[in-house]
GROMACS .gro file of C-alpha atoms in nm:
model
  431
    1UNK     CA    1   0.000   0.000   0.000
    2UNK     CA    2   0.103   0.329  -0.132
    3UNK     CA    3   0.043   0.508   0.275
    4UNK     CA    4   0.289   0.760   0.213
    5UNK     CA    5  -0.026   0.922  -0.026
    6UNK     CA    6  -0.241   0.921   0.250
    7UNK     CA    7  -0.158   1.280   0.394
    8UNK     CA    8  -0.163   1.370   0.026
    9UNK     CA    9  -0.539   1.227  -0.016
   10UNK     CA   10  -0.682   1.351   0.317
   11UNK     CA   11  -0.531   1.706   0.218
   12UNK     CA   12  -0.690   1.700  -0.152
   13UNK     CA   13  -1.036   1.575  -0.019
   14UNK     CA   14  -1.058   1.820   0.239
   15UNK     CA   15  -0.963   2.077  -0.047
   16UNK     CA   16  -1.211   1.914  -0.318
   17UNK     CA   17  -1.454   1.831  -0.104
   18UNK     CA   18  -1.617   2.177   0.094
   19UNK     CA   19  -1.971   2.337   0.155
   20UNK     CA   20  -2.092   2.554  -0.142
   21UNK     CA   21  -2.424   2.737  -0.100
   22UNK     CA   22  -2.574   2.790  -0.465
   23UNK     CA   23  -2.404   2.653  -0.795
   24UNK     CA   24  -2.046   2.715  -0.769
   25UNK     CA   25  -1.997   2.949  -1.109
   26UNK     CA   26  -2.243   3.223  -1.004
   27UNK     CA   27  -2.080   3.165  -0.650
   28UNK     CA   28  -1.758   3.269  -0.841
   29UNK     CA   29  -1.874   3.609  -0.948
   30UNK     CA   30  -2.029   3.725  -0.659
   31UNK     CA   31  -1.700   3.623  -0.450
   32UNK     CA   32  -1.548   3.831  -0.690
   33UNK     CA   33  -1.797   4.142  -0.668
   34UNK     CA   34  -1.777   4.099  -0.284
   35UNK     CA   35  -1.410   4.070  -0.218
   36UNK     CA   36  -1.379   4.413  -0.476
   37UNK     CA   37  -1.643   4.559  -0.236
   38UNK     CA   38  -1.364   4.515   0.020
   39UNK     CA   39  -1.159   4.787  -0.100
   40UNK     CA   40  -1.415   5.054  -0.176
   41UNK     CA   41  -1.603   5.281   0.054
   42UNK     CA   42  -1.978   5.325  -0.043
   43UNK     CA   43  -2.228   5.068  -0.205
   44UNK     CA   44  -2.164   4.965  -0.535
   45UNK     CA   45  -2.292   5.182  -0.861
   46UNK     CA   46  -2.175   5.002  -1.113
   47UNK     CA   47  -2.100   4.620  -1.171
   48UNK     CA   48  -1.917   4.497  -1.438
   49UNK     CA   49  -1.859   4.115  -1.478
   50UNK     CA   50  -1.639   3.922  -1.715
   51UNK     CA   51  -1.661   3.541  -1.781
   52UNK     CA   52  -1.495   3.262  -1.951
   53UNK     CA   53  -1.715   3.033  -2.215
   54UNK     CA   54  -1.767   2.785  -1.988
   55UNK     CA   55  -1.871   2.982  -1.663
   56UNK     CA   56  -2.098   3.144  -1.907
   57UNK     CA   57  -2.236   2.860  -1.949
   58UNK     CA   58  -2.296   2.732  -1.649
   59UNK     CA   59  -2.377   3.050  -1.454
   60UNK     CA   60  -2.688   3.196  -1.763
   61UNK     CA   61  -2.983   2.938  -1.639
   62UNK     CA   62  -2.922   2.829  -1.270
   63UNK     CA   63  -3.119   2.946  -0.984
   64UNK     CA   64  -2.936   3.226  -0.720
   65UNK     CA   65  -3.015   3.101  -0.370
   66UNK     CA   66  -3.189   3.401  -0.147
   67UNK     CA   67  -3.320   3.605  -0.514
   68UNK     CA   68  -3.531   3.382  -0.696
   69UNK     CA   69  -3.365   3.450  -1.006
   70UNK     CA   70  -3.100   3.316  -1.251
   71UNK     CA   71  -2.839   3.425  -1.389
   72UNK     CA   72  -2.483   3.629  -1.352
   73UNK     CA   73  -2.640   3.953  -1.347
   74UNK     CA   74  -2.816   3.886  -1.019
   75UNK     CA   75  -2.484   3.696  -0.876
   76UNK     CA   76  -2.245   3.970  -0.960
   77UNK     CA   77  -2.551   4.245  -0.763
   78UNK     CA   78  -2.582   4.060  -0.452
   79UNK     CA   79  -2.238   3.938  -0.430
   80UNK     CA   80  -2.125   4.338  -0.429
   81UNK     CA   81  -2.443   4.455  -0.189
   82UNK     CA   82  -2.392   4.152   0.091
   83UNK     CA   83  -2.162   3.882  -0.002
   84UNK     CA   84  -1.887   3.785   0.290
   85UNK     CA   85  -1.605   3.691   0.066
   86UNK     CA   86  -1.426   3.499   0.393
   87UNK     CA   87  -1.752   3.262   0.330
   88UNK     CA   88  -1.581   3.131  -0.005
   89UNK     CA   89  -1.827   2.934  -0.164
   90UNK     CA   90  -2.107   3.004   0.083
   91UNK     CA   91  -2.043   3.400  -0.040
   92UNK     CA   92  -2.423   3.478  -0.019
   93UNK     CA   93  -2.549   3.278   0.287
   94UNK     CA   94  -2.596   3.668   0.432
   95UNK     CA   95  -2.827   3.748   0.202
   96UNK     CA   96  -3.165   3.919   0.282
   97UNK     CA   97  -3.433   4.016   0.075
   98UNK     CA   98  -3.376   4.392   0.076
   99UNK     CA   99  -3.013   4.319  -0.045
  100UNK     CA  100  -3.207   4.136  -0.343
  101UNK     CA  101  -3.455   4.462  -0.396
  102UNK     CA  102  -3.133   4.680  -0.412
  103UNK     CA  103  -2.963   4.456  -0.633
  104UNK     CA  104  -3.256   4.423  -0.874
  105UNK     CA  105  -3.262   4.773  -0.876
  106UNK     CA  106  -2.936   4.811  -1.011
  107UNK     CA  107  -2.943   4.555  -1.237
  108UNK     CA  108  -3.298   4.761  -1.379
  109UNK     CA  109  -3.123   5.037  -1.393
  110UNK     CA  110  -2.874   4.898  -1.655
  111UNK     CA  111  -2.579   4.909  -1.394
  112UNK     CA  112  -2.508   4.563  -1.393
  113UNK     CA  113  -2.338   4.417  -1.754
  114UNK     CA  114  -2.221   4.054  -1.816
  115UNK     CA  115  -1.966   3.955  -2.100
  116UNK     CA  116  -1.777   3.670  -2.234
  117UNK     CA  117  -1.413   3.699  -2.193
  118UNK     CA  118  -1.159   3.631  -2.461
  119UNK     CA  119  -0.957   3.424  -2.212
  120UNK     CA  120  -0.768   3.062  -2.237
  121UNK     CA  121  -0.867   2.975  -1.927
  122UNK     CA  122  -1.165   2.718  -1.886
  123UNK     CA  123  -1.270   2.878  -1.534
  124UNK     CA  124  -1.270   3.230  -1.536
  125UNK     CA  125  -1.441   3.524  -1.353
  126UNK     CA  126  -1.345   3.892  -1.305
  127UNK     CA  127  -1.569   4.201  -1.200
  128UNK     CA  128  -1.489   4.545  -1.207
  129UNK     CA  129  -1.669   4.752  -0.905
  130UNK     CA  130  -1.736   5.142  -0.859
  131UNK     CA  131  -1.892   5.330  -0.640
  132UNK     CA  132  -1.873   5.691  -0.811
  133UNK     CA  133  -1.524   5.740  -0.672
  134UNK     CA  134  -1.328   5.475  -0.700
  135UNK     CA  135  -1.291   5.124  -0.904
  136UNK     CA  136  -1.186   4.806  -0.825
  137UNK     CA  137  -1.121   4.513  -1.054
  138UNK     CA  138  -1.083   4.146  -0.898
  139UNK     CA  139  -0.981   3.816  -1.103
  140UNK     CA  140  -1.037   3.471  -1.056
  141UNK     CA  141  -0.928   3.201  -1.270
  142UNK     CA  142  -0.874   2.838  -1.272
  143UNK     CA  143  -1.081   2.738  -0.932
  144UNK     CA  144  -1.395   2.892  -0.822
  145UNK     CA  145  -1.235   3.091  -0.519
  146UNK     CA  146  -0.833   3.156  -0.604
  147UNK     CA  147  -0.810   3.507  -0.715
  148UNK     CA  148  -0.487   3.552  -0.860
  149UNK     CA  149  -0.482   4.000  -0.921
  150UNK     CA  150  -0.695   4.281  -0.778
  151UNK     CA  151  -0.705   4.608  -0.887
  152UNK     CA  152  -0.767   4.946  -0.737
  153UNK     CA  153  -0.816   5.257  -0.983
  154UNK     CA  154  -0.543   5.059  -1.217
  155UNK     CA  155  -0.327   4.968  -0.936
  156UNK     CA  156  -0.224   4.622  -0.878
  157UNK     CA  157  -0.291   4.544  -0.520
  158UNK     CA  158  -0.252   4.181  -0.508
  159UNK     CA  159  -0.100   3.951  -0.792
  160UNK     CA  160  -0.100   3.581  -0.752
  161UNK     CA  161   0.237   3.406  -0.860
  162UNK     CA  162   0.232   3.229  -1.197
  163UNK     CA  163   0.261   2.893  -1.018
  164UNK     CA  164  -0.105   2.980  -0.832
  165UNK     CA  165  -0.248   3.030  -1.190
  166UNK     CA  166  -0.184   2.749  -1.372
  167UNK     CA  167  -0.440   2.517  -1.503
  168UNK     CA  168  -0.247   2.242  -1.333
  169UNK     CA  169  -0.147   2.198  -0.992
  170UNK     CA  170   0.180   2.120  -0.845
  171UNK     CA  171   0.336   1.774  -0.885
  172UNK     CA  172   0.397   1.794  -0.495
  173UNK     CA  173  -0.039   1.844  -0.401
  174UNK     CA  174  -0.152   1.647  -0.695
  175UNK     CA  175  -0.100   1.286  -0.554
  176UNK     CA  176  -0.253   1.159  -0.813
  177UNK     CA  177  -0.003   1.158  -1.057
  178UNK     CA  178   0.145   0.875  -0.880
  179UNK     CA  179  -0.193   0.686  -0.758
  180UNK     CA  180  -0.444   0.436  -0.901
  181UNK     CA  181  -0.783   0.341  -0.866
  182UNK     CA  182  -0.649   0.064  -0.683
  183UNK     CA  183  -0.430   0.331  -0.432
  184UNK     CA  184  -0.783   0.520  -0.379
  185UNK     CA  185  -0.942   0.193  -0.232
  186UNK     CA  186  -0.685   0.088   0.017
  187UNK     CA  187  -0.668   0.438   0.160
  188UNK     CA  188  -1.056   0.405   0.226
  189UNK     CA  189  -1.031   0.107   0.400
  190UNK     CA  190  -0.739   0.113   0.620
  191UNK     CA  191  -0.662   0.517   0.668
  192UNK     CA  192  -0.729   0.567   1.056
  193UNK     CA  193  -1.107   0.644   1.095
  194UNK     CA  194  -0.995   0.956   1.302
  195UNK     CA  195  -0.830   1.073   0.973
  196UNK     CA  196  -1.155   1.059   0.736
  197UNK     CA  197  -1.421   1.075   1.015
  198UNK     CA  198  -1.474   1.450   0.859
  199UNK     CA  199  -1.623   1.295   0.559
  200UNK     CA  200  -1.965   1.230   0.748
  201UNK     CA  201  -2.030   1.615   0.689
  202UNK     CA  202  -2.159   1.552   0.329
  203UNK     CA  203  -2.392   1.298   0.479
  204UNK     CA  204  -2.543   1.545   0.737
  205UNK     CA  205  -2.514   1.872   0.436
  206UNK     CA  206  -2.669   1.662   0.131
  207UNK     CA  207  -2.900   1.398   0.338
  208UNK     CA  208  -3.072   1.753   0.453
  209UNK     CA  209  -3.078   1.897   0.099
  210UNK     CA  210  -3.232   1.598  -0.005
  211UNK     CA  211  -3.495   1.628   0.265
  212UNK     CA  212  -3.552   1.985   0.135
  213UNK     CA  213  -3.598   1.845  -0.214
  214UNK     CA  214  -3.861   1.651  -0.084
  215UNK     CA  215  -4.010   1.853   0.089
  216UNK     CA  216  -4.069   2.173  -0.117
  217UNK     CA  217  -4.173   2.293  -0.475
  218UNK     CA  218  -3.816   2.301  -0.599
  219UNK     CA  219  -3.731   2.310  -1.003
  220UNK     CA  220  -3.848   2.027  -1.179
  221UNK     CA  221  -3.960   1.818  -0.907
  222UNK     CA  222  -3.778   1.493  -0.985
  223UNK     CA  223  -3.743   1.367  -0.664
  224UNK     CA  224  -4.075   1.435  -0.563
  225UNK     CA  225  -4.207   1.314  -0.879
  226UNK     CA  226  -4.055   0.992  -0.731
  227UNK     CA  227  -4.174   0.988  -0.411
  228UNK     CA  228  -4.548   1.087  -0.506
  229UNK     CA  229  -4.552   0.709  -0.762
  230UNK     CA  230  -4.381   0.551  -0.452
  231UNK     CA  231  -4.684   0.652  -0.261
  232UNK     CA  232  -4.940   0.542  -0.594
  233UNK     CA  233  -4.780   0.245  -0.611
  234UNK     CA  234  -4.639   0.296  -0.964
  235UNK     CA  235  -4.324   0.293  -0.840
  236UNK     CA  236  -4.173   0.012  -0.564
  237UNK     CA  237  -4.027   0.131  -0.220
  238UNK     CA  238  -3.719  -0.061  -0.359
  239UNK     CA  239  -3.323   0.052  -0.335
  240UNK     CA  240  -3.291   0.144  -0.664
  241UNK     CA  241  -3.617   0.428  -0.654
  242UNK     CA  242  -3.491   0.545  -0.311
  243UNK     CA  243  -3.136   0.620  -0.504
  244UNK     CA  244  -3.303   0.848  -0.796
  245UNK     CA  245  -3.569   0.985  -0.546
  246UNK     CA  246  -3.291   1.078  -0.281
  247UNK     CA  247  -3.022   1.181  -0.486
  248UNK     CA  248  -3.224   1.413  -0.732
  249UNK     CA  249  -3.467   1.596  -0.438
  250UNK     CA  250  -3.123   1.712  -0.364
  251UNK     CA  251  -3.037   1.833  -0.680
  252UNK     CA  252  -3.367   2.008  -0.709
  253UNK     CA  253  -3.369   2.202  -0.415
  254UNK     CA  254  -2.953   2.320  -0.508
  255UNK     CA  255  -3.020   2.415  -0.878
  256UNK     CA  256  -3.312   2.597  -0.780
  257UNK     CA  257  -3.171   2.841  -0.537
  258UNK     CA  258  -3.229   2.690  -0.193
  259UNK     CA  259  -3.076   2.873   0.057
  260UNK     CA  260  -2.872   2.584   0.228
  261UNK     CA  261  -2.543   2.436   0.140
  262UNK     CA  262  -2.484   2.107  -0.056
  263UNK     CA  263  -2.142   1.935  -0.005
  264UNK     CA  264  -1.967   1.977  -0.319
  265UNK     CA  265  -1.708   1.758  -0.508
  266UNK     CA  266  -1.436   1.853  -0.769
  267UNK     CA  267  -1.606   2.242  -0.762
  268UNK     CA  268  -1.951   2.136  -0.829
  269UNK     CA  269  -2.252   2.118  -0.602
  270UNK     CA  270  -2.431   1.891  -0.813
  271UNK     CA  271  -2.101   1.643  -0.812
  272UNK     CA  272  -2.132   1.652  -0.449
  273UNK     CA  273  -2.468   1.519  -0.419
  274UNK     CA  274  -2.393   1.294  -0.665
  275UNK     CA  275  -2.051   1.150  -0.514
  276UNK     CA  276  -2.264   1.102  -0.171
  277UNK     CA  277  -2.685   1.050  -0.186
  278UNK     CA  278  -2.652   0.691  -0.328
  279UNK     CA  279  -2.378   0.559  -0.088
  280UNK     CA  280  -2.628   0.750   0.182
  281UNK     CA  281  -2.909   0.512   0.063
  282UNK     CA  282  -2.688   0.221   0.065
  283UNK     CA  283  -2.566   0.256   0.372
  284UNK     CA  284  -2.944   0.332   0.496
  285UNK     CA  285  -3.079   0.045   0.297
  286UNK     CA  286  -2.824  -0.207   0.451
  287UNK     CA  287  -2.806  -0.070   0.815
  288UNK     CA  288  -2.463   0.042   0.742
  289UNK     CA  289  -2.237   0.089   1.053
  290UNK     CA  290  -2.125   0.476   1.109
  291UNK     CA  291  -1.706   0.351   0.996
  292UNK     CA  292  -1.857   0.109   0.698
  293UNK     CA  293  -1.994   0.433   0.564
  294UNK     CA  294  -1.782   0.695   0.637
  295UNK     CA  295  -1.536   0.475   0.468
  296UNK     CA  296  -1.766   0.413   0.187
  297UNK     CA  297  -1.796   0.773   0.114
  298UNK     CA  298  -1.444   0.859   0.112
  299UNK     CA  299  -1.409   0.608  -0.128
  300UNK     CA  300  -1.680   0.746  -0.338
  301UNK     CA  301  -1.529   1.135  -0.310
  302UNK     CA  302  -1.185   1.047  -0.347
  303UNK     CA  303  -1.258   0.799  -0.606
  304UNK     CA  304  -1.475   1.115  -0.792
  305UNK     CA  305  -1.197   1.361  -0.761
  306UNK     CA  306  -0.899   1.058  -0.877
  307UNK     CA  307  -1.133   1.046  -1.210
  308UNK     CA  308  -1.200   1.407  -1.245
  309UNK     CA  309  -0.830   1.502  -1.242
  310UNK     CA  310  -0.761   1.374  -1.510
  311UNK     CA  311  -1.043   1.605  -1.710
  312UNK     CA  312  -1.030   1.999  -1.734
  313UNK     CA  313  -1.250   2.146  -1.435
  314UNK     CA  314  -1.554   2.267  -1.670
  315UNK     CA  315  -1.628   2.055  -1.947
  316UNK     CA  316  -1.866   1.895  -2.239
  317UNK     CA  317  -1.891   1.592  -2.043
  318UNK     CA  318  -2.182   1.631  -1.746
  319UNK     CA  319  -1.958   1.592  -1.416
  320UNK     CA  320  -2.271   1.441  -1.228
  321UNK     CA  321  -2.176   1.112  -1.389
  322UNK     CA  322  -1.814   1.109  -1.295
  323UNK     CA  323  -1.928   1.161  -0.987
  324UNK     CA  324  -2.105   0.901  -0.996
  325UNK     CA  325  -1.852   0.672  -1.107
  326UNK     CA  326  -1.720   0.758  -0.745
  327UNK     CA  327  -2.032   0.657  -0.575
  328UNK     CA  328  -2.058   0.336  -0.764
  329UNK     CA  329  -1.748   0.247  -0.579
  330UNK     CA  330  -1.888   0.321  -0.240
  331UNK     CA  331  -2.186   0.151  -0.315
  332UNK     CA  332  -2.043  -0.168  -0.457
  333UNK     CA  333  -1.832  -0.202  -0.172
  334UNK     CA  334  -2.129  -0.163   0.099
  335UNK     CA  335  -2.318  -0.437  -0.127
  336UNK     CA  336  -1.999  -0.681  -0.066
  337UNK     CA  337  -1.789  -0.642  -0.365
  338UNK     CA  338  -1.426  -0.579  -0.345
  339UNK     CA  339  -1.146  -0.407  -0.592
  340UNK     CA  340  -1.230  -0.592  -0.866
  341UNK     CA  341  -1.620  -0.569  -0.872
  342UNK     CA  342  -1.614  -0.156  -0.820
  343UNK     CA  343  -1.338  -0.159  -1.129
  344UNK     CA  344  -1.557  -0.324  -1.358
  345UNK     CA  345  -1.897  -0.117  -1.219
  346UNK     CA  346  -1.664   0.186  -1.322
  347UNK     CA  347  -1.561   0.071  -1.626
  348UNK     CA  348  -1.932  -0.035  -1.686
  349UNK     CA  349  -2.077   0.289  -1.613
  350UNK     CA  350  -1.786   0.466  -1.797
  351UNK     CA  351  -1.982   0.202  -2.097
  352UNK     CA  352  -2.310   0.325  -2.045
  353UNK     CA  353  -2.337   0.743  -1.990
  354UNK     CA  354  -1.978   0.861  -2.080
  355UNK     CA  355  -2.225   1.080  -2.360
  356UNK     CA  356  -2.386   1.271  -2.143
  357UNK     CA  357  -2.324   1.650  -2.231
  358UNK     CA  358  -2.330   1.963  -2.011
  359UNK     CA  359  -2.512   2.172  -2.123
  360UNK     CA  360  -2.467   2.425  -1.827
  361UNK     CA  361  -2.626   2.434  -1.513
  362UNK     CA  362  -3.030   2.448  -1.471
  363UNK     CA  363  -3.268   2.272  -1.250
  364UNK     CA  364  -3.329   1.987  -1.533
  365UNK     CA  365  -2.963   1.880  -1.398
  366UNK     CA  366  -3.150   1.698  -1.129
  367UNK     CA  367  -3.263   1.452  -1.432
  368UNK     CA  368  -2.912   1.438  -1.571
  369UNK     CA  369  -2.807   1.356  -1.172
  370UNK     CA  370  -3.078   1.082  -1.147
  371UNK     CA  371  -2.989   0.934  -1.456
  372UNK     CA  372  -2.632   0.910  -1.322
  373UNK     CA  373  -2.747   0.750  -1.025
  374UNK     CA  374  -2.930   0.507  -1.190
  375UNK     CA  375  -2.674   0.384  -1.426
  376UNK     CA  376  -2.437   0.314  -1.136
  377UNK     CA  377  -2.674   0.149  -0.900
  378UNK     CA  378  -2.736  -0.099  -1.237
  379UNK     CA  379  -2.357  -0.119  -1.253
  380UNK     CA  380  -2.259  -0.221  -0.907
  381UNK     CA  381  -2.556  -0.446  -0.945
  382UNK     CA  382  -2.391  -0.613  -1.257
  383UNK     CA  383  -2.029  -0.627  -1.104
  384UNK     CA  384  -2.180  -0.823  -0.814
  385UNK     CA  385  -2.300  -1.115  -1.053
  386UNK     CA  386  -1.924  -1.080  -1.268
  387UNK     CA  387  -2.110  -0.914  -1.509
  388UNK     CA  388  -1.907  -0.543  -1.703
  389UNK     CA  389  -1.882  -0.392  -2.046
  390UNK     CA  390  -1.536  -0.561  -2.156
  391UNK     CA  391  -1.217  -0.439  -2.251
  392UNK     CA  392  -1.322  -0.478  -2.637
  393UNK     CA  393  -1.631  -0.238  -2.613
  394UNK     CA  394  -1.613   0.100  -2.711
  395UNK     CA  395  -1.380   0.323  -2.518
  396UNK     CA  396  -1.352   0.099  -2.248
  397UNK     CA  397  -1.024  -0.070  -2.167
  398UNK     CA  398  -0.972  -0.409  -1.936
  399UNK     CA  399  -0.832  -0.240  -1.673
  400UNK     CA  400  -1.039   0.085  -1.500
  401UNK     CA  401  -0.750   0.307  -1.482
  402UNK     CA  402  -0.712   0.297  -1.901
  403UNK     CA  403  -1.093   0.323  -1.892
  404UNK     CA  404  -1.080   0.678  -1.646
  405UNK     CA  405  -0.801   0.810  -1.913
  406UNK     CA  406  -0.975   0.719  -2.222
  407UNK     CA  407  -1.307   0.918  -2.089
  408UNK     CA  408  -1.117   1.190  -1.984
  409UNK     CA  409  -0.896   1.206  -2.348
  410UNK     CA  410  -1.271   1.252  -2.450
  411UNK     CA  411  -1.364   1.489  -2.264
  412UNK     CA  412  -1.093   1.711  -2.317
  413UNK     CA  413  -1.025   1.688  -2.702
  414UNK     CA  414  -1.293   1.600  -2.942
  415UNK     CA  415  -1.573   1.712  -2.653
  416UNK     CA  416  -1.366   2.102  -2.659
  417UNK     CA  417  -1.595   2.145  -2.976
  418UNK     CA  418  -1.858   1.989  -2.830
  419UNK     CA  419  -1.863   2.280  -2.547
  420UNK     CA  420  -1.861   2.567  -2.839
  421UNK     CA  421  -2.119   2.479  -2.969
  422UNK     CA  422  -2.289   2.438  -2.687
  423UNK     CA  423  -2.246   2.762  -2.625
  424UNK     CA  424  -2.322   2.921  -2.930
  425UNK     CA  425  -2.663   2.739  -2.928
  426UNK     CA  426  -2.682   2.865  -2.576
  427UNK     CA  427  -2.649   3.218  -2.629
  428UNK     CA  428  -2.813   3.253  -2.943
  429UNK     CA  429  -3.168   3.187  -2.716
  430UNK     CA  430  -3.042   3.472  -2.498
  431UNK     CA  431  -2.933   3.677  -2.782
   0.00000   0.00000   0.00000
């Protein structure tokens, strides 16, 4: 066993793996409105906001929380009116609903603008500030919180080192580079629980989501939608319903603006609730002890974040199903399997939804999480009776390290196109 990782892994999950209230790439402008707010003296007049392709995409449909609105234009005016830019990606859990009449106003008023940036970089946010006297300019690029230059009246202030804004991180935090699917497993089952007990936080932060989901009107209803033919009797009480009615009431009540954190994953709410609600309902289904689970879902989130480094941060390819190629692992191992079975569940699901395009964030990405769900719930299913999609099939390889590499050569080549025209079709609705 490769246990001089494990510091490595414990320090990139509890990087990866934090509370984000509202989708992350509105949550990126308004931490950038906010921490410009920092520097000036009176309440904001004008907003500016500048995006990469990709946030663009993402940020143009999804719900706010707090506003009941979508959109950049509202993110960038309540991030500058009340966001606490020490909160990181729970920037707007202040928020109050005159801060949402003022920032309405502004944006009414024509004071609030959002572009598309001619940038290289995938992730990309910046927002220029004034208040009638002076103007501040803050950039953040590559993650959803590292600002890397701030700018008062044309001064730089702060300027992150070129190392900090890279698209790649450092050979020394990236333990990955030397790890396997294979490395990911052993750490989950033989780290010291002390080490990993923090990972029961995205049980308590998306289990309650969920609940939420369930509970209220949110987006599209899918969850609900479930639960209601559970209670007809169209739909069985069975482990695989509970799965896509547990894990997409959580998605419904995040991509439509609920005002309480998910756990995210990788950046991403939505991956979050994805890495975590099915091993949740495993565990639940099985009567799970507390270590068999909290070791199931660091698996699952370590296992999500191993697959997603290999892929650029915002993508063609819908993250909710590599995320869910780390909960398969979690949940194959709580149904008895062992290395083997959870490789060829990945490399089955990798088989089945590796097509699945992003086609930015909106509340219909609670379908796109269930669907996710479901495919790896049949997967682990399959593994357990020696059943995958073989090594000849597709762009799936014997082994399930190949596999994660061939998706990801996918998702960041041929897929690249994929994304523009995405966008263009996108925008041109807007337009």
């Amino acid at each position: 066993m490769k246990t001089h990782l494990w510091p490595q892994f414990i320090e990139v999950v509890k990087r990866e793996v934090v509370p984000a209230l509202g989708c992350t790439e509105p949550v990126s402008v308004a931490m950038a409105a906010a921490t410009a707010m920092t520097y000036l003296n009176h309440e904001p007049k004008t907003i500016k906001a500048l995006v990469s392709p990709n946030l663009m995409k993402n940020g143009m449909g999804v719900g706010v929380p707090g506003t009941g609105m979508v959109g950049l234009h509202i993110a960038a005016a309540v991030g500058a009116l009340a966001g606490d830019p020490q909160a990181k990606l729970e920037v707007l859990k202040n928020l109050t609903d005159a801060d949402v009449a003022k920032g309405k106003a502004l944006i009414d008023a024509g004071n609030v603008t959002v572009g598309v940036a001619e940038v290289d970089n995938i992730l990309y946010a910046e927002t220029t500030v004034s208040d009638g006297e002076d103007e501040v300019r803050v950039v953040i690029a590559d993650s959803h919180t590292a600002i890397i230059r701030i700018e008062k009246n044309g001064e730089i202030l702060f300027e992150a080192g070129k190392e900090s804004a890279g698209n790649d991180e450092p050979a020394a935090c990236n333990p990955f580079t030397e790890a396997k699917a294979e490395d990911v497993y052993e750490f989950a089952l033989n780290a010291p629980l002390e080490d990993i007990r923090f990972i029961s936080e995205a049980y308590n932060l998306n289990n309650a989501l969920s609940q939420e989901g369930l509970n209220g009107t949110y987006g599209l209803q899918i969850g609900a939608t479930f639960g209601r033919n559970q209670e007809r009797g169209l739909l069985g009480k069975d482990l695989l319903n509970n799965v896509l009615r547990r894990t997409s009431a959580a998605s419904d009540a995040r991509m439509d603006g609920a005002m309480m954190p998910a756990m995210s994953n990788s950046g991403s709410g939505n991956q979050g609730i994805a890495a975590t609600m099915p091993v949740v309902v495993v565990a639940d289904e099985i009567q799970a002890s507390e270590e068999a689970t909290i070791r199931a879902l660091m698996m699952s989130h370590l296992m999500a974040i191993y697959i997603k480094s290999y892929q650029h941060k915002l993508s063609a390819l819908c993250g909710a199903t590599t995320a869910s190629m780390g909960a398969v692992a979690g949940m194959t191992w709580l149904l008895g399997g062992e290395f083997k079975q959870i490789s060829d569940s990945i490399c089955s699901m990798i088989g089945d939804i590796a097509g699945i395009i992003c086609d930015g964030a909106k509340t219909s990405c609670a379908m796109k999480v269930s669907s996710s769900a479901s495919a790896a719930v049949k997967a682990a299913l399959m593994a357990l009776d020696g059943i995958r999609v073989t090594g000849q099939e597709g762009i799936v390889a014997d082994d399930v390290d190949t596999t994660i590499r061939n998706l990801s050569t996918l998702a960041n080549g041929s897929m690249c196109e994929t994304d523009n025209e995405i966008l263009r079709i996108m925008v041109s609705k807007v337009a």
